[in-house]
Coordinates of C-alpha atoms (C1' of nucleotides) in Angstrom, one line a residue:
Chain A
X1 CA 141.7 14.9 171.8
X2 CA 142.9 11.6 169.8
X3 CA 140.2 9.3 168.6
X4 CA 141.2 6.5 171.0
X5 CA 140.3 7.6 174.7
X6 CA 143.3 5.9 175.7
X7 CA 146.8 7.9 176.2
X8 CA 149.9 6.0 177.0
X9 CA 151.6 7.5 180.7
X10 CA 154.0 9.8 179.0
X11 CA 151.0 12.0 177.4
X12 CA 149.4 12.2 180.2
X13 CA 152.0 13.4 182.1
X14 CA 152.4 16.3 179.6
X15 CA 148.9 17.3 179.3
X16 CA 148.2 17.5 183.2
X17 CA 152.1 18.9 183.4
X18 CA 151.0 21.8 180.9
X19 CA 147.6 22.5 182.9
X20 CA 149.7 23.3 185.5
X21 CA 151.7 25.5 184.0
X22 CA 148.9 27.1 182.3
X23 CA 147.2 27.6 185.7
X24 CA 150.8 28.4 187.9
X25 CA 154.0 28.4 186.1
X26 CA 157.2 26.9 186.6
X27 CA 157.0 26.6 190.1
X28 CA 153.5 25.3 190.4
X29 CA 153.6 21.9 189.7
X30 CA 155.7 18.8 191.3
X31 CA 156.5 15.4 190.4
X32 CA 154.7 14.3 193.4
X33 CA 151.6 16.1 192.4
X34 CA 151.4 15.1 188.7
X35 CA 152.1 11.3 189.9
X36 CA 149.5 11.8 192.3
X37 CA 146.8 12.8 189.0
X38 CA 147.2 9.8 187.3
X39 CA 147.7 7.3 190.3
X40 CA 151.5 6.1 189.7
X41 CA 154.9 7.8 192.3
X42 CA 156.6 10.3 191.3
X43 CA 159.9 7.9 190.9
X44 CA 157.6 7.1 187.3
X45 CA 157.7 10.3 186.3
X46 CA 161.2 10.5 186.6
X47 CA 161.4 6.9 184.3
X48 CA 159.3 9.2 181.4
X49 CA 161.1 12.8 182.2
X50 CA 164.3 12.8 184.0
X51 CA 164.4 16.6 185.2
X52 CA 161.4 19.1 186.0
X53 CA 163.5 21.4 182.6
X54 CA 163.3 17.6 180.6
X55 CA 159.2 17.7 180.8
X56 CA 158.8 21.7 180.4
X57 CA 160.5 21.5 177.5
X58 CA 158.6 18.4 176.1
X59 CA 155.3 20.3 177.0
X60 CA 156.4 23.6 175.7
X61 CA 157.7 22.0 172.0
X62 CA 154.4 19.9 172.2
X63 CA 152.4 23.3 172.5
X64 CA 154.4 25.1 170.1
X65 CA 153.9 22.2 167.3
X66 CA 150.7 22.3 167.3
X67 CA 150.1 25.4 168.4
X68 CA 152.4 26.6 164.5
X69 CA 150.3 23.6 162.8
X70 CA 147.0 25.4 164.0
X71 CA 148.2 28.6 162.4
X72 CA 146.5 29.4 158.8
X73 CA 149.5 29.3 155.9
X74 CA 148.9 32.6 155.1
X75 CA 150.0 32.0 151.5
X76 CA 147.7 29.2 151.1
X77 CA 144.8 30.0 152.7
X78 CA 142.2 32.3 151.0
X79 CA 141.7 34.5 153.8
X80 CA 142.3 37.8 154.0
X81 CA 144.8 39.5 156.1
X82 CA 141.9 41.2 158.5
X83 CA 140.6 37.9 158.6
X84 CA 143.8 36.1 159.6
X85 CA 144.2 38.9 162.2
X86 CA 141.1 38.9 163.7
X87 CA 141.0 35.1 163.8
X88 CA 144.1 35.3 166.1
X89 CA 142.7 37.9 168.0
X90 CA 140.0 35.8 168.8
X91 CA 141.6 32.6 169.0
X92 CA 143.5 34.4 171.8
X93 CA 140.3 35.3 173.8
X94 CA 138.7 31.5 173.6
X95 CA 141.7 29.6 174.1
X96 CA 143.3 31.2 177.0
X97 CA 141.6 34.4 178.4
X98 CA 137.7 33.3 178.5
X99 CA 139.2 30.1 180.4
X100 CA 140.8 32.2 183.1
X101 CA 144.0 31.4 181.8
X102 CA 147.3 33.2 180.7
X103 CA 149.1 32.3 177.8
X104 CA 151.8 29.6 178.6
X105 CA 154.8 31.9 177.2
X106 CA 153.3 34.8 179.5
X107 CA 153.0 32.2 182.6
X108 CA 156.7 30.8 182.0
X109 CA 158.1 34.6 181.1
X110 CA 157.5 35.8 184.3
X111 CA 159.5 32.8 185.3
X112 CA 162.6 33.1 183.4
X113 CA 165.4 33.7 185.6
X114 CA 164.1 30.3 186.9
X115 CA 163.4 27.8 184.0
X116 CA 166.4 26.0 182.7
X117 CA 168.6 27.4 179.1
X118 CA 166.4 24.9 177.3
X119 CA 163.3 26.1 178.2
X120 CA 164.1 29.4 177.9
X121 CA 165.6 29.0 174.4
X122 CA 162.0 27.2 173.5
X123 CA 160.1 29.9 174.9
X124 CA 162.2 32.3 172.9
X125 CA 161.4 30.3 170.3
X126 CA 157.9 30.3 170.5
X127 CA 157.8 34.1 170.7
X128 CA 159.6 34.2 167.4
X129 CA 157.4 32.0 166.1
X130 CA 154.2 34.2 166.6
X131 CA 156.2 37.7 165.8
X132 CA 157.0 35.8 162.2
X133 CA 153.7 34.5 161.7
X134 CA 152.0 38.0 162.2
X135 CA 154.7 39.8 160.2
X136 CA 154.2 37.9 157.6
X137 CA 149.9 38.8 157.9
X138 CA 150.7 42.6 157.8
X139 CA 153.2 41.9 154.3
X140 CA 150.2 40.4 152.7
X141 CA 148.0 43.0 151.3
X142 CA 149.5 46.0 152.4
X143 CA 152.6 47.5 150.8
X144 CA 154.5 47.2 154.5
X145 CA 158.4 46.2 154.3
X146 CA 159.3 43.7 156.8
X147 CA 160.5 45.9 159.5
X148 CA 157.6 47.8 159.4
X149 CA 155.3 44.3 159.8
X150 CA 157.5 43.4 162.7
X151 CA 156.9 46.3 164.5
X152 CA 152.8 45.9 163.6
X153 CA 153.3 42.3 164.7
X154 CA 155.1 43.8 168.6
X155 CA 153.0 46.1 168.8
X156 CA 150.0 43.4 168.7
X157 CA 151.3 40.3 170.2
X158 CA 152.4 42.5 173.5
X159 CA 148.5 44.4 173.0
X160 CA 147.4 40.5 173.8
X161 CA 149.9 39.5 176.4
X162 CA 149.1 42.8 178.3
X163 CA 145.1 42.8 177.8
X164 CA 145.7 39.1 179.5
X165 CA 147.2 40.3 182.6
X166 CA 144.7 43.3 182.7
X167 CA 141.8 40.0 182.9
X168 CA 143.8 38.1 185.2
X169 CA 144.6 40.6 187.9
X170 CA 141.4 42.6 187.8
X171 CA 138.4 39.7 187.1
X172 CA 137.0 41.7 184.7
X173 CA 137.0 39.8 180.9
X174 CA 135.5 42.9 179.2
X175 CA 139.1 44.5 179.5
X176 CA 140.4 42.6 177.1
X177 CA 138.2 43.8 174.1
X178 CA 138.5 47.4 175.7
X179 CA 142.4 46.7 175.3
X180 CA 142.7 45.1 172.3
X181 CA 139.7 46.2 169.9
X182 CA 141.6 48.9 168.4
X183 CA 143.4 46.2 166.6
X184 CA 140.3 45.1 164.7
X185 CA 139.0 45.8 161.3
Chain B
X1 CA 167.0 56.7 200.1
X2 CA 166.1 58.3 202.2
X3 CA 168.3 60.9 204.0
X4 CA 170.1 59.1 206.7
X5 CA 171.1 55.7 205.3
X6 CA 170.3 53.7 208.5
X7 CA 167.2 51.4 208.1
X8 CA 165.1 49.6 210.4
X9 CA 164.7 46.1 210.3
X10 CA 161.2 46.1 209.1
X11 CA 162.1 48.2 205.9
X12 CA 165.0 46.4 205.1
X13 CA 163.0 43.1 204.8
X14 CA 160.4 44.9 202.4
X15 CA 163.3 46.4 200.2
X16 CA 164.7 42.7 199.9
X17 CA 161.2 41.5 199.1
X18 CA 160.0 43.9 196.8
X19 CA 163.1 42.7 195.0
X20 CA 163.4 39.3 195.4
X21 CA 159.1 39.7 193.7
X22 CA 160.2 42.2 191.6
X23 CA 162.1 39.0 190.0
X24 CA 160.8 35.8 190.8
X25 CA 157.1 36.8 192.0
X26 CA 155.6 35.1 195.2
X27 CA 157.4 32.1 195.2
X28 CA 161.1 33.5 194.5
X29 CA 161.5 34.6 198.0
X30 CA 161.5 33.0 201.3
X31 CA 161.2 34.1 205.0
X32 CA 164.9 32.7 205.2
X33 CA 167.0 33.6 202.4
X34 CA 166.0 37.3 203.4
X35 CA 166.5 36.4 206.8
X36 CA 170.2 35.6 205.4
X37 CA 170.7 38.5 203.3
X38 CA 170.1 40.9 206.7
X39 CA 172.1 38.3 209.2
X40 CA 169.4 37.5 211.1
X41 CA 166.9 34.6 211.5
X42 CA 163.7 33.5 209.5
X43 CA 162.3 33.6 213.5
X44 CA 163.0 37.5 213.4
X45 CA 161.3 37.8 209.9
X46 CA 158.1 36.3 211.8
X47 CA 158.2 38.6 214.4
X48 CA 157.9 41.1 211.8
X49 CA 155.6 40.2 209.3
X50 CA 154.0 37.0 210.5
X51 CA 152.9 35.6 207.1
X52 CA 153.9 35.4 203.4
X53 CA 151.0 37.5 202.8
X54 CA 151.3 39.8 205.5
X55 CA 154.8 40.3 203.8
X56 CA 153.7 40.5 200.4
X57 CA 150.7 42.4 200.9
X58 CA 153.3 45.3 203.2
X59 CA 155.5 45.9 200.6
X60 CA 153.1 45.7 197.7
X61 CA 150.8 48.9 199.2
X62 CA 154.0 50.6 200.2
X63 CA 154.7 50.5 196.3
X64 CA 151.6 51.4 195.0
X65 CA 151.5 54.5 197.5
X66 CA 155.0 55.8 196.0
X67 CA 153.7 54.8 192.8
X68 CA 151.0 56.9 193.0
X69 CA 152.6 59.9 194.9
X70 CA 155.1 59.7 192.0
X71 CA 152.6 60.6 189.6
X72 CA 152.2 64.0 188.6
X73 CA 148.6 65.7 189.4
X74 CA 146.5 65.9 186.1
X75 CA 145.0 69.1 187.5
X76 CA 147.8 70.9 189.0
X77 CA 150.6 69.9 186.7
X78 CA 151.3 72.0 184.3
X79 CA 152.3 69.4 181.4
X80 CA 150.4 68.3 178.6
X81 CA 148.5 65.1 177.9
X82 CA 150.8 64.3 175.7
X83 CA 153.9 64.7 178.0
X84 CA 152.1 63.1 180.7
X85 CA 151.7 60.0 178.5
X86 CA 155.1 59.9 177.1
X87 CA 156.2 60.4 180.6
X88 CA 154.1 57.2 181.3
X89 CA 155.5 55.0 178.6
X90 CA 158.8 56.4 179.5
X91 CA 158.9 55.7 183.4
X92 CA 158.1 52.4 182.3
X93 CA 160.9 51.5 180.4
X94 CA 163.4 53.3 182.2
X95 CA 162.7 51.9 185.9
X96 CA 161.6 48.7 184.4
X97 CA 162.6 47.3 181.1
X98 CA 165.8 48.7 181.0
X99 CA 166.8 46.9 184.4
X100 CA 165.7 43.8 182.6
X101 CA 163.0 43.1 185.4
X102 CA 158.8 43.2 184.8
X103 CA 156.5 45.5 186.8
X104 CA 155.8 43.9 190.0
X105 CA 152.3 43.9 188.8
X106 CA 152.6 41.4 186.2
X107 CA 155.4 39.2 188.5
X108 CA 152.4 39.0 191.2
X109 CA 149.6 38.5 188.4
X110 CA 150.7 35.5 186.8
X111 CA 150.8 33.8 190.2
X112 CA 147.5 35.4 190.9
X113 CA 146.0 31.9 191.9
X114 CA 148.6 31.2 194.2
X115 CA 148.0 34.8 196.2
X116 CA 146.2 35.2 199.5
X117 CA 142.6 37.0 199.2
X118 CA 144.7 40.1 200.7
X119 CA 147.1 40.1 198.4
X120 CA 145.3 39.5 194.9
X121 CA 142.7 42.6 196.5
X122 CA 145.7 45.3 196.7
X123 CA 146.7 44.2 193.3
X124 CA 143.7 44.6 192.0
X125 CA 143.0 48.3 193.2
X126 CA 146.9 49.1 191.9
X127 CA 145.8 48.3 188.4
X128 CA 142.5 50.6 188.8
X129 CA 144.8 53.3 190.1
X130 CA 146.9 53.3 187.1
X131 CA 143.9 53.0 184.9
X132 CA 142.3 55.9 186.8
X133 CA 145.1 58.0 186.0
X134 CA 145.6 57.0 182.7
X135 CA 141.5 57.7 181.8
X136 CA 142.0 60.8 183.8
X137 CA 144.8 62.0 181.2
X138 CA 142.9 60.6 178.1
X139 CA 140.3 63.1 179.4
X140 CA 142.5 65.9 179.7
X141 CA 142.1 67.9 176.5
X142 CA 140.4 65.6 174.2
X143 CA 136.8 65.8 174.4
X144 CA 136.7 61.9 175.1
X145 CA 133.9 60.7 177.7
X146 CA 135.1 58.5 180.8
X147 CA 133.9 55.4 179.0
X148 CA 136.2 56.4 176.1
X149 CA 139.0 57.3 178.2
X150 CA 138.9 53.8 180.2
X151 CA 139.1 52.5 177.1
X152 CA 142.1 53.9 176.1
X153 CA 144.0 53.8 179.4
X154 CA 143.3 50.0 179.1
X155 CA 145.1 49.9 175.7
X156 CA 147.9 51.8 176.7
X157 CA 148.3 49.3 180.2
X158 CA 148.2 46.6 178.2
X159 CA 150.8 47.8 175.4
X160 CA 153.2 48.5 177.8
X161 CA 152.6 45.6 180.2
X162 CA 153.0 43.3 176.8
X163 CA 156.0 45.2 175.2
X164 CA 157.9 44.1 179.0
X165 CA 156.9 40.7 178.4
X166 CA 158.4 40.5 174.5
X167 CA 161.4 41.9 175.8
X168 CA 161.7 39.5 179.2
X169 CA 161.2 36.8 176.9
X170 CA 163.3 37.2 173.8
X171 CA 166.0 39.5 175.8
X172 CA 165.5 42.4 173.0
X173 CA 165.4 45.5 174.7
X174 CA 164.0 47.1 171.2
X175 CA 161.0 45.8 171.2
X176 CA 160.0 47.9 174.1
X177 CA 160.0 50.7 171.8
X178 CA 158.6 48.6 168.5
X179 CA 155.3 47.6 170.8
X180 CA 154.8 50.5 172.8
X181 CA 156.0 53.9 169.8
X182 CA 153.0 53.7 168.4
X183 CA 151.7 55.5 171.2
X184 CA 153.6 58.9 171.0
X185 CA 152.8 61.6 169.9
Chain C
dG1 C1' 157.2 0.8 183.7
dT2 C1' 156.3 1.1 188.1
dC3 C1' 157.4 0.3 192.6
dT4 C1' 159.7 1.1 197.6
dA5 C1' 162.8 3.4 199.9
dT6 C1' 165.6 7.1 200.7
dA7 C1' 168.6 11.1 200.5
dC8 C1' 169.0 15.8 201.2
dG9 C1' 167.5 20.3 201.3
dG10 C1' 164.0 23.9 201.3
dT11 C1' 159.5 25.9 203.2
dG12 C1' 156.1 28.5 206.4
dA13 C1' 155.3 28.8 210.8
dT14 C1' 155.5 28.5 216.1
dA15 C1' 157.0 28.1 221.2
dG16 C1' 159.7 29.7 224.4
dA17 C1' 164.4 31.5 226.1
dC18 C1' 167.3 35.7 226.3
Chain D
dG1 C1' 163.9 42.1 218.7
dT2 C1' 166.3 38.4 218.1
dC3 C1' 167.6 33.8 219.2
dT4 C1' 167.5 28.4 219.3
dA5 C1' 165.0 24.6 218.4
dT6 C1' 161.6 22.3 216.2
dC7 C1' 157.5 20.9 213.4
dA8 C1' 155.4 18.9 209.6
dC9 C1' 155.6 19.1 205.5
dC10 C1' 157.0 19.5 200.1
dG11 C1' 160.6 19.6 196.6
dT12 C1' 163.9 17.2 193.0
dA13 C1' 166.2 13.3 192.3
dT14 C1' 168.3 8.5 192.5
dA15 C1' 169.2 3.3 193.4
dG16 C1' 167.7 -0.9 193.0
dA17 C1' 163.8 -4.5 193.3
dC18 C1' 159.9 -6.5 190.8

DNA sequence: GTCTATACGGTGATAGAC
DNA sequence: GTCTATCACCGTATAGAC
């Protein structure tokens, strides 16, 4: 949240249009239904984001920012790389699965042959973003080469993704630390 | 196939809709577009299956029933842990990754919210099956206890699961193997 | 910026004829 | 079993007034 309450049309917009995602995908959220949030037609929304692929995109990059400008610099911070790692781990479980959620690249994945070339380029993106940022935890301390951190750095970012869907389709939240503990130290 | 390569109506629609899930999830197929791809009528769908969830739910337990005749007997078989496992990770990639699609499981989970009480029940017990038979493995030769084993199978779901998703999303079929190798053995 | 109005097509589902 | 016809929506998107 902002310090003033108060968010101009176009944020709004975004934050209920990424909700929906969150909670359905692509496909899950109209025009009609977002105008219908905030109390305005859906011929505003179209003013603010031309195309349905115009506002995903705007939503995913918004995520993406700040999800990257959340992300320790692991060259500046002081923590170590277990730490890093296990703070991502966590991060993980608090942000999306402990809400009932899925991640918003795992809800739009499923989605691709659907979304748009921008959007999929983002969420590409995004993805690359993560693999980088863990790669780079597992070079810190341990003598690993870069291949061998971006394999480290698959091999955890799909144990995540996967212990997600395990949550989601079965209701049962303790499957995600079953899945993913091994990865903690 | 079966041997003669005539089909009734009825499975014809579920071939089309396990596929048309298989890559959009629920909301990538319609009563009509498969009506079209046969050369009949959505009516004639109706008579059929008379819901989206009678559909969905159909061709979803026809799946997990081959799915589970499919897999080899951990008592009877004469294979190894090992090779069962590998066999696991490799089934996987071979009638799923490499056809650039995502298990049918993760297509129906992320639209979990939008399934009918039917539906989201069936999925549910096709992830305990694999989990079953994955603990069931674990168990095999190690000395591991069913708790142990549950959590393992859970791990190994949710690497491969993941590693499908990476791959989906970024359109590199490697990282199948750079997620999921660590597995092996 | 937001509105009304509207175009045009897709959707699940049903009634009743053949 | 399959058809025609139809219902009551919901979807994205646009033109033009205020």
């Amino acid at each position: 949240m902002s310090k003033t309450e108060k968010k101009d049309t176009k944020s709004l917009i975004m934050d209920l249009a990424e909700n929906a995602i969150i909670e359905g995908g692509f496909n899950a959220f109209s025009f009609r239904e977002l105008a219908a949030q905030i109390g305005i037609k859906s011929a505003s929304v179209h003013y603010h984001f031309p195309t349905k692929g115009d506002l995903t995109v705007s939503v995913l990059r918004r995520y993406k920012d700040n999800f990257a400008s959340e992300l320790p610099c692991v060259e500046t911070s002081h923590a170590s790389a277990n730490q890093l790692l296990n703070g991502f781990i966590d991060g993980f479980k608090t942000k999306i699965v402990d809400n009932h959620n899925m991640s918003i690249c795992t809800m739009l994945t499923t989605d691709v042959r659907q979304l748009p070339d921008e959007v999929r380029e983002e969420l590409a993106d995004f993805y690359r973003i993560k693999l980088n940022w863990l790669g780079s935890v597992f070079m810190l301390e341990t003598g690993m080469d870069e291949k061998q951190a971006q394999i480290k750095a698959c091999q955890m970012l799909a144990s995540l993704h996967g212990a997600s869907i395990l949550v989601q389709a079965t209701g049962d939240v303790e499957k995600y630390e079953d899945a993913v503990g091994y990865l903690r130290q």
